[in-house]
CSV table of C-alpha atoms in Angstrom, one decimal:
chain,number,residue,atom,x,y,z
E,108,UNK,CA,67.2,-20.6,52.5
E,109,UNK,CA,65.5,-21.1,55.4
E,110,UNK,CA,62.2,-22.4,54.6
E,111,UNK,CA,58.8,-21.1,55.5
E,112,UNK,CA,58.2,-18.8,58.6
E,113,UNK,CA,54.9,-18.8,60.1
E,114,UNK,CA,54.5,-16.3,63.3
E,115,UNK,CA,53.4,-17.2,65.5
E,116,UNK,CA,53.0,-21.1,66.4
E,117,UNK,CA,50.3,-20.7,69.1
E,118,UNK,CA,47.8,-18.3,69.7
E,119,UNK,CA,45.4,-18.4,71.6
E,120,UNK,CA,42.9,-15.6,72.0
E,121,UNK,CA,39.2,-14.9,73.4
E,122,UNK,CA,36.4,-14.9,70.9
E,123,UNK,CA,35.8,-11.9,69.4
E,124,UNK,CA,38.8,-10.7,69.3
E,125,UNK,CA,40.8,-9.9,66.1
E,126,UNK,CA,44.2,-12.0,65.4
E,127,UNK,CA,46.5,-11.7,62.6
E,128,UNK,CA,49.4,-14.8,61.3
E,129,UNK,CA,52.1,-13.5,59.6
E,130,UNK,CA,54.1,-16.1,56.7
E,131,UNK,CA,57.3,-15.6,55.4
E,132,UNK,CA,57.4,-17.9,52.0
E,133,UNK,CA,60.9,-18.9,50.5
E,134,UNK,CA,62.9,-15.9,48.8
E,135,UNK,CA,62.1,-17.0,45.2
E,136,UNK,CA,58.8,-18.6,45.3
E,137,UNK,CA,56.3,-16.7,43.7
E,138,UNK,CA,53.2,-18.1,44.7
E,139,UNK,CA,52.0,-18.2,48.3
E,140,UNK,CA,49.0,-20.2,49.9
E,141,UNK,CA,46.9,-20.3,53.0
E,142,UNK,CA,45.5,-23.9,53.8
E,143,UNK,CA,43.7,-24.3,57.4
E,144,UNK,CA,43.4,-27.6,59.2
E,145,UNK,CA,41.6,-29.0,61.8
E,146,UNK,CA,41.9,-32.0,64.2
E,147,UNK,CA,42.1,-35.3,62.0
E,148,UNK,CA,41.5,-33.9,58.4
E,149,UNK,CA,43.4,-32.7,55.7
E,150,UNK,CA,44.4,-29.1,55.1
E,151,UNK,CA,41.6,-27.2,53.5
E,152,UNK,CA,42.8,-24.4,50.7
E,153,UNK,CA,42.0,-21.0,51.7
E,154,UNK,CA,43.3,-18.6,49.4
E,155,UNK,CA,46.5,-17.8,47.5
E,156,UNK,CA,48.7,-15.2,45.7
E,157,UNK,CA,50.8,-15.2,42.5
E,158,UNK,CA,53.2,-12.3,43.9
E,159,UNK,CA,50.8,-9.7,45.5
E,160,UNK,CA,48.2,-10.3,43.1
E,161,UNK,CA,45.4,-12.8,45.6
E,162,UNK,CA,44.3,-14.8,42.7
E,163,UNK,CA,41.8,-17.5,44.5
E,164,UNK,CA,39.3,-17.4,47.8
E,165,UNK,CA,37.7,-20.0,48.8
E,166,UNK,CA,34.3,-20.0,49.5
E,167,UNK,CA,35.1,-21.1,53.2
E,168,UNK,CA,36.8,-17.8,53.9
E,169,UNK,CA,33.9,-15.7,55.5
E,170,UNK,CA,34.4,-11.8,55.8
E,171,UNK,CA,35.9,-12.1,58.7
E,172,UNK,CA,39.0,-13.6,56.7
E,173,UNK,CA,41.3,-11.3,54.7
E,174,UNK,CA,44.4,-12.3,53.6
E,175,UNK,CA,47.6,-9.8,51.9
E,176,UNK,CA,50.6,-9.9,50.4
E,177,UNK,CA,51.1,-6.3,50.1
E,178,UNK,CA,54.8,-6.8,48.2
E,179,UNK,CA,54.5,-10.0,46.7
E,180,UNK,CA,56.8,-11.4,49.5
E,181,UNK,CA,55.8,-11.8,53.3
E,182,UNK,CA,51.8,-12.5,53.6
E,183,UNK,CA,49.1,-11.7,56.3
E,184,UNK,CA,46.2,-13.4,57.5
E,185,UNK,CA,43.9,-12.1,59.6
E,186,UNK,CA,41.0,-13.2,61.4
E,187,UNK,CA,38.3,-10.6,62.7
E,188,UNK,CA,35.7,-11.7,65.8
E,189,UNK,CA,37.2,-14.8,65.9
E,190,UNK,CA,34.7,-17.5,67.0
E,191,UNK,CA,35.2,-21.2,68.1
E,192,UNK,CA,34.7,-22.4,64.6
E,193,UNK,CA,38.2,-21.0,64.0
E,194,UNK,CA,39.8,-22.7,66.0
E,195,UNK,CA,42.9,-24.9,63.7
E,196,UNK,CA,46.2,-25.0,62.7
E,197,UNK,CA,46.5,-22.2,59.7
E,198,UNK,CA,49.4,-23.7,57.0
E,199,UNK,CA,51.5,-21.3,54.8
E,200,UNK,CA,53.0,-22.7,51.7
E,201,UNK,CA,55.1,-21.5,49.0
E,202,UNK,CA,55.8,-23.1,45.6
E,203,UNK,CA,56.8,-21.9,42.3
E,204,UNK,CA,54.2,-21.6,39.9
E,205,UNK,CA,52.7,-20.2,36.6
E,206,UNK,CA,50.7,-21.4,33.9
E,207,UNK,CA,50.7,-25.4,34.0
E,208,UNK,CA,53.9,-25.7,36.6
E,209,UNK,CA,53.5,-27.4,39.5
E,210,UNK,CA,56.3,-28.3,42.0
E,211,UNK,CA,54.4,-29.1,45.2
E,212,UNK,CA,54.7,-27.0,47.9
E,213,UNK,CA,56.9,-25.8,50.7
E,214,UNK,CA,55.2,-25.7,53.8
E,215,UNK,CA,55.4,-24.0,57.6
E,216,UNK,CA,55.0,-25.5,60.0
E,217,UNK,CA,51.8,-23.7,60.9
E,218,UNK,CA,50.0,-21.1,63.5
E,219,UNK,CA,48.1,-23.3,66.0
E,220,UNK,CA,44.8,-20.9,66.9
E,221,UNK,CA,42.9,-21.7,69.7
E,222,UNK,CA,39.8,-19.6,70.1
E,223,UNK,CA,38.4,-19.8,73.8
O,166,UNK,CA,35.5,-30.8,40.0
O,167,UNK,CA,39.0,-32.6,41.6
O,168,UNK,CA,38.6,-35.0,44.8
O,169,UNK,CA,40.9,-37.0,46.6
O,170,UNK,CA,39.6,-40.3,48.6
O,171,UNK,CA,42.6,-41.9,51.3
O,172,UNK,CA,41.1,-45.8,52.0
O,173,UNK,CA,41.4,-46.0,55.7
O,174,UNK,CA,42.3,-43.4,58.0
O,175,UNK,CA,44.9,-46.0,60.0
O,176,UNK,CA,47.0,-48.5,58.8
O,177,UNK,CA,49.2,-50.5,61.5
O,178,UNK,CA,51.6,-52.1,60.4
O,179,UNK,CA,54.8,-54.1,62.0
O,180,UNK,CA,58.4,-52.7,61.6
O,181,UNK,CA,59.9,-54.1,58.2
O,182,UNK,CA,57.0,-54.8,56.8
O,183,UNK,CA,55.6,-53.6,53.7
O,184,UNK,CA,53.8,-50.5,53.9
O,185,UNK,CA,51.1,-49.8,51.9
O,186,UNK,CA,48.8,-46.5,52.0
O,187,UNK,CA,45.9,-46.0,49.4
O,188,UNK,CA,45.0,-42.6,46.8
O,189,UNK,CA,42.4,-42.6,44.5
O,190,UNK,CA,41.2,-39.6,42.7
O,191,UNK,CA,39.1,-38.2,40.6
O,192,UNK,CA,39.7,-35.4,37.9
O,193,UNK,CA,38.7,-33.5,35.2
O,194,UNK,CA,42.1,-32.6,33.8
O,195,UNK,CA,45.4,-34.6,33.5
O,196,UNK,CA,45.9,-34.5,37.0
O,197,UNK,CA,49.5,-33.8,39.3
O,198,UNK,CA,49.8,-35.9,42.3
O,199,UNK,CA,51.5,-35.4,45.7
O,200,UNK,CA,52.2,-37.4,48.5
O,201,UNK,CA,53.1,-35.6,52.3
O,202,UNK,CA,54.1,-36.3,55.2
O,203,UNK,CA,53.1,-34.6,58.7
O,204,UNK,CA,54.6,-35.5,61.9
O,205,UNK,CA,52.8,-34.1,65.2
O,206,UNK,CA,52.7,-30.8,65.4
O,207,UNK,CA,54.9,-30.1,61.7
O,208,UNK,CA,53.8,-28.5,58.6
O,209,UNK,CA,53.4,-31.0,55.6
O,210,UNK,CA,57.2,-32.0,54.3
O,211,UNK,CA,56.9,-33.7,50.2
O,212,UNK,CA,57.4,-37.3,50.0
O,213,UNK,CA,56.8,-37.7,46.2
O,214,UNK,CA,55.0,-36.0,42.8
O,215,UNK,CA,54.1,-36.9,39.8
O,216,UNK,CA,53.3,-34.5,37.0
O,217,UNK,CA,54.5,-36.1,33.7
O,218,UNK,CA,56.7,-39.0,32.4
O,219,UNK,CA,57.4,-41.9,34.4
O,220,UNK,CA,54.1,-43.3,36.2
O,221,UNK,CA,56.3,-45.1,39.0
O,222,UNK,CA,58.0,-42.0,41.5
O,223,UNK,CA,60.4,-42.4,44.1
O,224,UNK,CA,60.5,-40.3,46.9
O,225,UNK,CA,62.4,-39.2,49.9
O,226,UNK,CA,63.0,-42.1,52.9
O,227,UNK,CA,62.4,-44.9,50.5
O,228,UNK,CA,59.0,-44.2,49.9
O,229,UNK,CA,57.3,-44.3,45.9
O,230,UNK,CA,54.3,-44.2,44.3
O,231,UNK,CA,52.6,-45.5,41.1
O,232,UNK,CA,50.0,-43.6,39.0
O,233,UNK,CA,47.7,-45.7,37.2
O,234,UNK,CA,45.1,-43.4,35.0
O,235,UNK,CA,43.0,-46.6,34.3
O,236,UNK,CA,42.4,-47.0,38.3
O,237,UNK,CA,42.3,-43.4,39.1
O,238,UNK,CA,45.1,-44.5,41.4
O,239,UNK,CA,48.1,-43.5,43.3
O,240,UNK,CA,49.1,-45.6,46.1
O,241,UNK,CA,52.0,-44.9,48.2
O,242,UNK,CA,54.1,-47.9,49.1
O,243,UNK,CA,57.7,-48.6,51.0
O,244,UNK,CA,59.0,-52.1,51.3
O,245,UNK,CA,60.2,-52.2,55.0
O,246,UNK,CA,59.0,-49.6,57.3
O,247,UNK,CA,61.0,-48.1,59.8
O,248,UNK,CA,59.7,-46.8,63.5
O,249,UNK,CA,60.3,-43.3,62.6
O,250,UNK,CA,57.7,-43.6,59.4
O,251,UNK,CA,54.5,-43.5,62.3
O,252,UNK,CA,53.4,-40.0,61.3
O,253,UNK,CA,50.2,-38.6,59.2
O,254,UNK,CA,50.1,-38.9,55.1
O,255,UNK,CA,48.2,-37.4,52.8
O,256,UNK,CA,47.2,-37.5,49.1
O,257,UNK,CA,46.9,-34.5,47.6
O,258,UNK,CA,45.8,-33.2,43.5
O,259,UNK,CA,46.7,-30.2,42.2
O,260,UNK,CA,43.0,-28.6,41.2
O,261,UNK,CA,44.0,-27.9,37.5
O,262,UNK,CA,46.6,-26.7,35.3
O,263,UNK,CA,47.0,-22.9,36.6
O,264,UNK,CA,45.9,-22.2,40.0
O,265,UNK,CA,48.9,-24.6,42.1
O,266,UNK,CA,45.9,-24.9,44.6
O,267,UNK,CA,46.1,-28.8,45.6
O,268,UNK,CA,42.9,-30.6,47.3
O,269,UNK,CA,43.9,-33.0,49.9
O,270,UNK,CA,42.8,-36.4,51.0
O,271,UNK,CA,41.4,-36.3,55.0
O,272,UNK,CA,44.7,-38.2,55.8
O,273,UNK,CA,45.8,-41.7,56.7
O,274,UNK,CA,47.5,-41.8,60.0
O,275,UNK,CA,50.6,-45.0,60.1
O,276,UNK,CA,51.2,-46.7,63.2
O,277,UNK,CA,54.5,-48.8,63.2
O,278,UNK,CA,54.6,-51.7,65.7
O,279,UNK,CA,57.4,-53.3,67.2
């Protein structure tokens, strides 16, 4: 077990241009999150999957955001037109889950974006 | 609606002293609780959870926490902190029963002195 993968760590890219972080989640987690965070606050919740179903979107996911999970285990997230806004560490986490289980997260250690 | 309020965004405090970092929530359900830990430039490692049972939870590097439902409370403490504890924590409550999606706290960065 090797934890979770985020790819890359750093990005940085020009705005308006299309970028896309890839997570790897732990082998037999079946739930899968995206969290973003910016410069002295906590991570913010994004979206998240229960296998390759994508179960929850937050509101702060615009239409540039889509996220995938096409076989319930690796996950995408990209970002079209990226703008300055975007600009924050994205955080991957996987956990088991279902109905009323929680077991807290495992998380990446995160793709750093930087948006010039 | 779940929310998650950290009292002070930076504690300082000497090396074996007692370290003391505040949660309190607010929740419409029986709520899980989480405690992390971020160092600079890491993901978020688990200190501690509570879900059910015991209210007082000990976690990784002597850390634990106590839930009290009457004070909508769960305050992280460790009785001697150590250099290597300067690093980010947040409070964290899972938004309800079925989704696993947690809402954090905006963080309460630990300086240890000398």
């Amino acid at each position: 077990d090797t934890g979770v993968s985020q790819d890359p760590r750093h990005k940085i890219t020009k705005r308006g241009q299309n970028v896309t972080f890839r997570c790897d989640p732990i082998s037999e987690h079946n739930r899968l999150y995206w969290y973003r965070q910016t410069l002295g606050q906590g991570p913010e919740f994004l979206t998240y999957f229960q296998n390759e179903a994508q179960l929850e979107k937050s509101r702060l996911l615009s239409d540039r955001f889509s996220a995938e999970r096409p076989k319930g285990s690796f996950s995408t997230l990209e970002i079209q037109r990226t703008e300055q806004g975007d600009s924050a560490m994205y955080l991957c986490a996987s956990s088991l889950g279902g109905g009323q289980s929680n077991y807290g997260y495992t998380f990446g250690s995160g793709t750093r974006l930087t948006v010039v | 609606a779940q929310s998650v309020t950290q009292l002070g965004s930076h504690v300082s405090v000497s090396e074996g002293a007692l370290v003391l970092l505040r949660c309190n929530y607010s929740s419409s359900v029986p709520p899980y609780l989480f405690w992390y830990v971020q160092y600079p430039n890491q993901g978020l490692q688990l200190l501690l959870k509570y879900t059910t049972g015991a209210t007082l939870v000990k976690g990784i590097n002597g850390f634990e926490a106590e839930f009290k439902k009457s004070e909508t409370s769960f305050h992280l403490t460790k009785p001697s902190a150590h250099m290597s504890d300067a690093a980010e924590y947040f409070c964290a409550v899972s938004a309800g029963s079925n989704t696993g999606k947690l809402i954090f706290g905006q963080g309460t960065t630990l300086q240890v002195k000398p």
